[in-house]
Each structure stands twice: as C-alpha cells, then as structure tokens.
C-alpha cells in the first residue's frame, strides 16, 4: 500500500477518520451556543459542526459498530437541543424567494409570526444547560481516543462509504419518483453525510474529492431550499391569520418553486449517483491505497 503505515503498524485511514471526528466534535463544543449566543450565525455554525461529526460517526458505524452508534446518538441529542431555531431563521429567505407571487399582506403577516416564534425559541434555548451539553461533547471526544482500530483498514472505511452511498442512491431514486417532500428531505440528510465523508477522504486525491464535495454541496443546497419551502408551507397552513384563499395562493407559489428546485436537484443527483456502489468501492479503495497526499 502506498500510504505509509503508522508506527504501530495500523492502517492510517481509520485513524484519520477518527481524528476528523474528534475535531468536528470539539468544534461543535466550541460553537454550541450559550443562551446569549443563539444568533442565526452561531446556530448555523454549531449545526454544521454537529452534522460533520454525525456524518463521520455514521461512516465509522460501518467500521467499528456499537461505539460509533453511541457517539451518533449523543450527537443527535445535541443537535435536537438546538430546537427549531434553524428552520425559523431560514423561513424569511424562503418567503422572500417567492418574489411577487404572494401578496404583501401575507408576507408581512407571516414575517411577524416567524419573528415571534423565533423569539419564543430563543427563550426556550435559555432553559438548556449549555455548559452540561458542551461538557458531554468534550467527554465524547475524549472517549474516542480509546476506540480500538488496530484491526481496521482502508477497505473497511471504503465499504462503509459504499453503504452510505448505496442508501442515499436508493433514497434518492424513490424520492424523485414520488416527489414526496419528506423523502426529498431524507435524501438531503444523506447527501449532507456523504459530502462530509468525501471531504474526510480528501487526502487520497484532493482535487477529485474536493470536486465531489462541491457537487454534493450544490445538491444539498437545492434540496435545502426545497425543504425550507415545505417548512414554510406547514407553518403557514397552521395560521388562522392567513385566509384559505391566501393559503391556496401561497401553496401554488410554493409548488411552482419546488418543482423547479426538484428538477435542478434531480440533474445533480443523476450525475453524482450514476456509478454503481460496487464500482464506487473499487475506485475509492484504489485512491485510498495510493493517496496523493501524505497522511
């Protein structure tokens, strides 16, 4: 194997993934907001770090099993503690993306309602023991140092990536066939994970993996905009201060925009997931065996 072995004779790739996971968890701990820090930017960055860590934990579940599942549960618990803040922060942009297709009164009414709920979410965040959550994340990162990776090699990592890719490919084909917004959102979560996993393997061939990660990001953004509109539709549908006629007009505007977003997303999906899972495994394993960057 072209990649040099570590001093203990172990394969460097599993340890690289663990180091990346530890770094992501510690970054999430640094960014996890205290009650007076829950602005949109801080929430977004904390969620990004937690998603990066979640993706690498998922990759390692296929490598070492139960310990990685335990880490995954803790990371998901931390993400849930951030509540609905991100959805509420994204809704104004989703509303603005509808342009002149929605009456100004509806935009104003929903804008005020979103701001009110965001204020309530901020108040709820003040009830979270942020210090305790940060301590749990730091303890989780320390615990990863004890994972035994002596018998794990790059092929285990490549097989795990193949499993994540196969699952996302299956979800995507089903989601685009049904055009179900919740299935498309499930695809987005899988695409986010794959993007982070490909980024972790970047030393195998930086230019190639960076290009893949960039394309995964483009697909994620299209699916994210689609989901933000679904969240907006659900939010508006529950409002008594939006009339049935206004709600129907909003629904039509959202449907039109989502169809355009879904078409763009499917083109990206078809290109990114054209390769069969076993072919992906063979190619990725070959890159990892012969990395262009020293690990």
Coordinates of C-alpha atoms in Angstrom, one line a residue:
X1 CA 0.0 0.0 0.0
X2 CA 1.4 3.4 -1.0
X3 CA 0.0 5.1 2.2
X4 CA 2.6 4.7 4.9
X5 CA 1.6 2.7 7.9
X6 CA 1.6 4.3 11.3
X7 CA 4.3 3.3 13.9
X8 CA 2.1 0.6 15.4
X9 CA 1.5 -1.0 12.0
X10 CA -2.1 0.2 11.8
X11 CA -3.7 1.5 8.7
X12 CA -3.7 5.3 8.8
X13 CA -7.1 5.8 7.2
X14 CA -9.3 4.7 10.1
X15 CA -7.2 6.9 12.5
X16 CA -7.5 9.8 10.1
X17 CA -11.3 9.5 10.2
X18 CA -11.3 9.3 14.0
X19 CA -9.1 12.4 14.2
X20 CA -11.5 14.2 11.9
X21 CA -14.5 13.1 14.0
X22 CA -12.8 14.2 17.2
X23 CA -12.0 17.6 15.7
X24 CA -15.6 18.0 14.5
X25 CA -17.0 17.2 18.0
X26 CA -14.6 19.6 19.7
X27 CA -15.6 22.3 17.1
X28 CA -19.3 21.7 17.9
X29 CA -18.5 22.0 21.6
X30 CA -16.7 25.3 21.0
X31 CA -19.6 26.6 18.9
X32 CA -22.6 25.2 20.9
X33 CA -24.4 28.4 21.9
X34 CA -24.9 29.7 25.4
X35 CA -28.3 31.4 26.0
X36 CA -26.9 34.8 24.9
X37 CA -25.2 33.4 21.8
X38 CA -28.1 31.9 19.9
X39 CA -28.0 34.3 16.9
X40 CA -28.6 32.8 13.5
X41 CA -24.9 32.6 12.5
X42 CA -23.9 30.8 15.7
X43 CA -26.8 28.3 15.5
X44 CA -25.9 27.6 11.8
X45 CA -22.2 27.0 12.5
X46 CA -23.0 24.8 15.5
X47 CA -25.4 22.7 13.5
X48 CA -22.8 22.4 10.7
X49 CA -20.2 21.1 13.1
X50 CA -22.6 18.6 14.6
X51 CA -23.6 17.4 11.1
X52 CA -19.9 17.0 10.1
X53 CA -19.4 14.9 13.3
X54 CA -22.7 13.0 12.6
X55 CA -21.5 12.0 9.1
X56 CA -18.2 10.7 10.3
X57 CA -19.8 8.8 13.2
X58 CA -22.1 7.2 10.6
X59 CA -19.1 6.3 8.5
X60 CA -17.4 4.7 11.5
X61 CA -20.5 2.7 12.5
X62 CA -19.8 0.5 9.5
X63 CA -16.2 0.2 10.7
X64 CA -16.3 -0.5 14.5
X65 CA -20.1 -0.7 15.2
X66 CA -21.5 -0.1 18.7
X67 CA -19.1 2.6 20.0
X68 CA -19.8 4.7 16.9
X69 CA -23.6 4.2 17.3
X70 CA -23.3 5.5 20.9
X71 CA -21.4 8.6 19.6
X72 CA -24.1 9.1 16.9
X73 CA -26.9 9.1 19.5
X74 CA -25.1 11.7 21.6
X75 CA -24.5 13.9 18.6
X76 CA -28.2 13.7 17.5
X77 CA -29.2 14.6 21.0
X78 CA -27.0 17.7 20.9
X79 CA -28.5 18.7 17.6
X80 CA -32.1 18.3 18.8
X81 CA -31.3 20.6 21.7
X82 CA -30.8 23.5 19.2
X83 CA -34.6 23.1 18.5
X84 CA -36.4 24.9 15.7
X85 CA -34.1 27.9 15.5
X86 CA -32.6 27.0 12.1
X87 CA -36.0 26.4 10.5
X88 CA -37.2 29.7 11.8
X89 CA -34.1 31.5 10.6
X90 CA -34.5 30.0 7.1
X91 CA -38.2 30.8 6.7
X92 CA -37.8 34.5 5.9
X93 CA -35.5 33.7 3.0
X94 CA -37.9 31.0 1.8
X95 CA -40.7 33.5 1.9
X96 CA -38.7 36.1 0.0
X97 CA -37.8 33.6 -2.7
X98 CA -41.4 33.6 -3.8
X99 CA -41.0 37.1 -5.1
X100 CA -44.1 38.8 -6.3
X101 CA -46.1 35.6 -6.3
X102 CA -47.5 36.2 -2.8
X103 CA -49.5 39.2 -1.6
X104 CA -47.6 41.7 0.6
X105 CA -50.1 41.3 3.4
X106 CA -49.3 37.5 3.6
X107 CA -45.6 38.2 3.6
X108 CA -46.0 40.8 6.4
X109 CA -48.3 38.6 8.5
X110 CA -46.0 35.5 8.2
X111 CA -42.9 37.6 8.8
X112 CA -44.3 38.8 12.1
X113 CA -45.4 35.3 13.1
X114 CA -42.0 33.9 12.3
X115 CA -40.2 36.6 14.3
X116 CA -42.5 35.9 17.3
X117 CA -41.8 32.2 17.2
X118 CA -38.1 32.8 16.8
X119 CA -38.3 34.9 20.0
X120 CA -40.1 32.1 21.8
X121 CA -37.4 29.6 20.6
X122 CA -34.7 31.9 21.9
X123 CA -36.5 31.9 25.3
X124 CA -36.7 28.1 25.2
X125 CA -33.0 27.9 24.5
X126 CA -32.3 29.8 27.7
X127 CA -33.7 26.7 29.6
X128 CA -30.9 24.5 28.1
X129 CA -28.0 23.7 30.3
X130 CA -25.4 24.6 27.6
X131 CA -22.4 24.0 29.9
X132 CA -23.6 20.5 30.6
X133 CA -24.1 19.8 26.8
X134 CA -20.7 21.2 26.0
X135 CA -19.1 19.0 28.7
X136 CA -20.8 15.9 27.2
X137 CA -19.4 16.7 23.8
X138 CA -15.9 17.1 25.1
X139 CA -16.2 13.9 27.1
X140 CA -17.4 12.1 23.9
X141 CA -14.3 13.4 22.0
X142 CA -12.0 12.1 24.8
X143 CA -13.7 8.7 24.7
X144 CA -13.0 8.3 21.0
X145 CA -9.3 8.0 21.8
X146 CA -10.0 4.6 23.4
X147 CA -11.5 3.1 20.3
X148 CA -9.6 0.1 19.1
X149 CA -8.8 0.5 15.4
X150 CA -5.9 -2.0 15.2
X151 CA -7.7 -4.5 13.0
X152 CA -9.4 -1.9 10.8
X153 CA -8.1 -1.0 7.4
X154 CA -9.0 1.3 4.5
X155 CA -11.2 -1.3 2.9
X156 CA -13.4 -1.3 5.9
X157 CA -13.7 2.5 5.5
X158 CA -14.4 2.2 1.8
X159 CA -17.0 -0.5 2.4
X160 CA -18.8 1.8 4.9
X161 CA -18.8 4.6 2.5
X162 CA -20.2 2.3 -0.2
X163 CA -23.1 1.5 2.3
X164 CA -23.9 5.2 2.8
X165 CA -23.7 5.9 -0.9
X166 CA -26.0 2.9 -1.7
X167 CA -28.5 4.0 0.9
X168 CA -28.5 7.6 -0.4
X169 CA -28.8 6.3 -4.0
X170 CA -31.9 4.2 -3.1
X171 CA -33.5 7.0 -1.1
X172 CA -32.9 9.5 -4.0
X173 CA -34.4 7.3 -6.7
X174 CA -37.5 6.7 -4.5
X175 CA -37.8 10.4 -3.6
X176 CA -37.6 11.8 -7.1
X177 CA -40.1 9.1 -8.3
X178 CA -42.6 10.1 -5.6
X179 CA -41.7 13.8 -5.4
X180 CA -42.6 13.5 -1.7
X181 CA -41.1 16.5 0.2
X182 CA -40.3 14.5 3.3
X183 CA -38.5 11.8 1.2
X184 CA -36.5 14.6 -0.5
X185 CA -35.6 16.0 2.9
X186 CA -34.4 12.5 3.9
X187 CA -32.3 12.5 0.7
X188 CA -30.8 15.8 1.7
X189 CA -29.7 14.4 5.1
X190 CA -28.0 11.5 3.3
X191 CA -26.3 13.9 0.9
X192 CA -25.0 16.1 3.7
X193 CA -23.5 13.0 5.3
X194 CA -21.8 11.9 2.0
X195 CA -20.4 15.3 1.4
X196 CA -18.7 15.3 4.8
X197 CA -17.4 11.8 4.3
X198 CA -15.9 12.6 0.9
X199 CA -14.3 15.6 2.4
X200 CA -12.7 13.4 5.1
X201 CA -11.1 11.3 2.4
X202 CA -9.7 14.3 0.5
X203 CA -6.0 13.4 1.1
X204 CA -6.5 10.4 -1.2
X205 CA -6.8 12.8 -4.2
X206 CA -7.6 16.4 -3.1
X207 CA -8.7 17.8 -6.4
X208 CA -11.0 14.9 -7.1
X209 CA -12.6 14.7 -3.7
X210 CA -12.9 18.5 -3.4
X211 CA -14.9 18.5 -6.7
X212 CA -17.2 15.7 -5.4
X213 CA -17.7 17.6 -2.1
X214 CA -18.6 20.7 -4.1
X215 CA -21.2 18.9 -6.1
X216 CA -22.7 17.3 -3.0
X217 CA -22.9 20.8 -1.6
X218 CA -24.8 22.1 -4.7
X219 CA -27.3 19.2 -4.4
X220 CA -27.7 19.8 -0.7
X221 CA -28.4 23.5 -1.3
X222 CA -31.2 22.8 -3.9
X223 CA -32.8 20.2 -1.6
X224 CA -32.4 22.5 1.4
X225 CA -34.3 25.3 -0.4
X226 CA -37.0 22.8 -1.3
X227 CA -37.3 21.7 2.3
X228 CA -37.3 25.3 3.6
X229 CA -40.4 25.9 1.5
X230 CA -42.1 22.8 2.9
X231 CA -41.4 24.1 6.4
X232 CA -42.9 27.4 5.4
X233 CA -46.0 25.8 3.9
X234 CA -46.5 23.8 7.1
X235 CA -46.1 26.9 9.2
X236 CA -48.5 29.0 7.1
X237 CA -51.0 26.2 7.0
X238 CA -51.3 26.3 10.7
X239 CA -52.0 30.0 10.9
X240 CA -55.5 31.4 11.5
X241 CA -54.5 34.8 10.3
X242 CA -53.9 33.6 6.7
X243 CA -57.2 33.2 4.8
X244 CA -58.0 30.0 2.9
X245 CA -57.7 31.9 -0.4
X246 CA -54.3 33.4 0.6
X247 CA -53.1 29.9 1.8
X248 CA -54.1 28.4 -1.6
X249 CA -52.2 31.1 -3.5
X250 CA -49.1 30.6 -1.2
X251 CA -49.4 26.8 -1.8
X252 CA -49.4 27.3 -5.6
X253 CA -46.4 29.6 -5.5
X254 CA -44.5 27.1 -3.3
X255 CA -45.4 24.2 -5.6
X256 CA -44.1 26.1 -8.7
X257 CA -40.8 26.9 -7.0
X258 CA -40.4 23.5 -5.6
X259 CA -40.9 21.9 -9.0
X260 CA -38.0 24.0 -10.4
X261 CA -35.8 23.1 -7.4
X262 CA -36.6 19.4 -7.7
X263 CA -35.7 19.4 -11.4
X264 CA -32.3 21.0 -10.7
X265 CA -31.7 18.6 -7.8
X266 CA -32.5 15.6 -10.0
X267 CA -30.0 16.6 -12.6
X268 CA -27.3 16.9 -9.9
X269 CA -28.4 13.6 -8.3
X270 CA -28.3 11.7 -11.6
X271 CA -24.8 12.8 -12.3
X272 CA -23.5 12.2 -8.7
X273 CA -25.1 8.8 -8.3
X274 CA -24.6 7.4 -11.8
X275 CA -21.9 5.0 -10.5
X276 CA -23.0 1.6 -9.1
X277 CA -22.0 1.1 -5.4
X278 CA -19.5 -1.7 -6.0
X279 CA -17.8 0.4 -8.7
X280 CA -17.5 3.3 -6.3
X281 CA -16.0 1.0 -3.7
X282 CA -13.3 -0.2 -6.0
X283 CA -12.4 3.3 -7.2
X284 CA -12.4 4.8 -3.7
X285 CA -10.3 1.9 -2.3
X286 CA -7.8 2.4 -5.2
X287 CA -7.5 6.1 -4.4
X288 CA -7.0 5.4 -0.7
X289 CA -4.3 2.8 -1.4
X290 CA -2.4 5.3 -3.5
X291 CA -3.0 8.7 -1.9
X292 CA -1.5 11.8 -3.5
X293 CA -1.1 13.5 -0.1
X294 CA 0.9 12.1 2.9
X295 CA -1.4 11.1 5.7

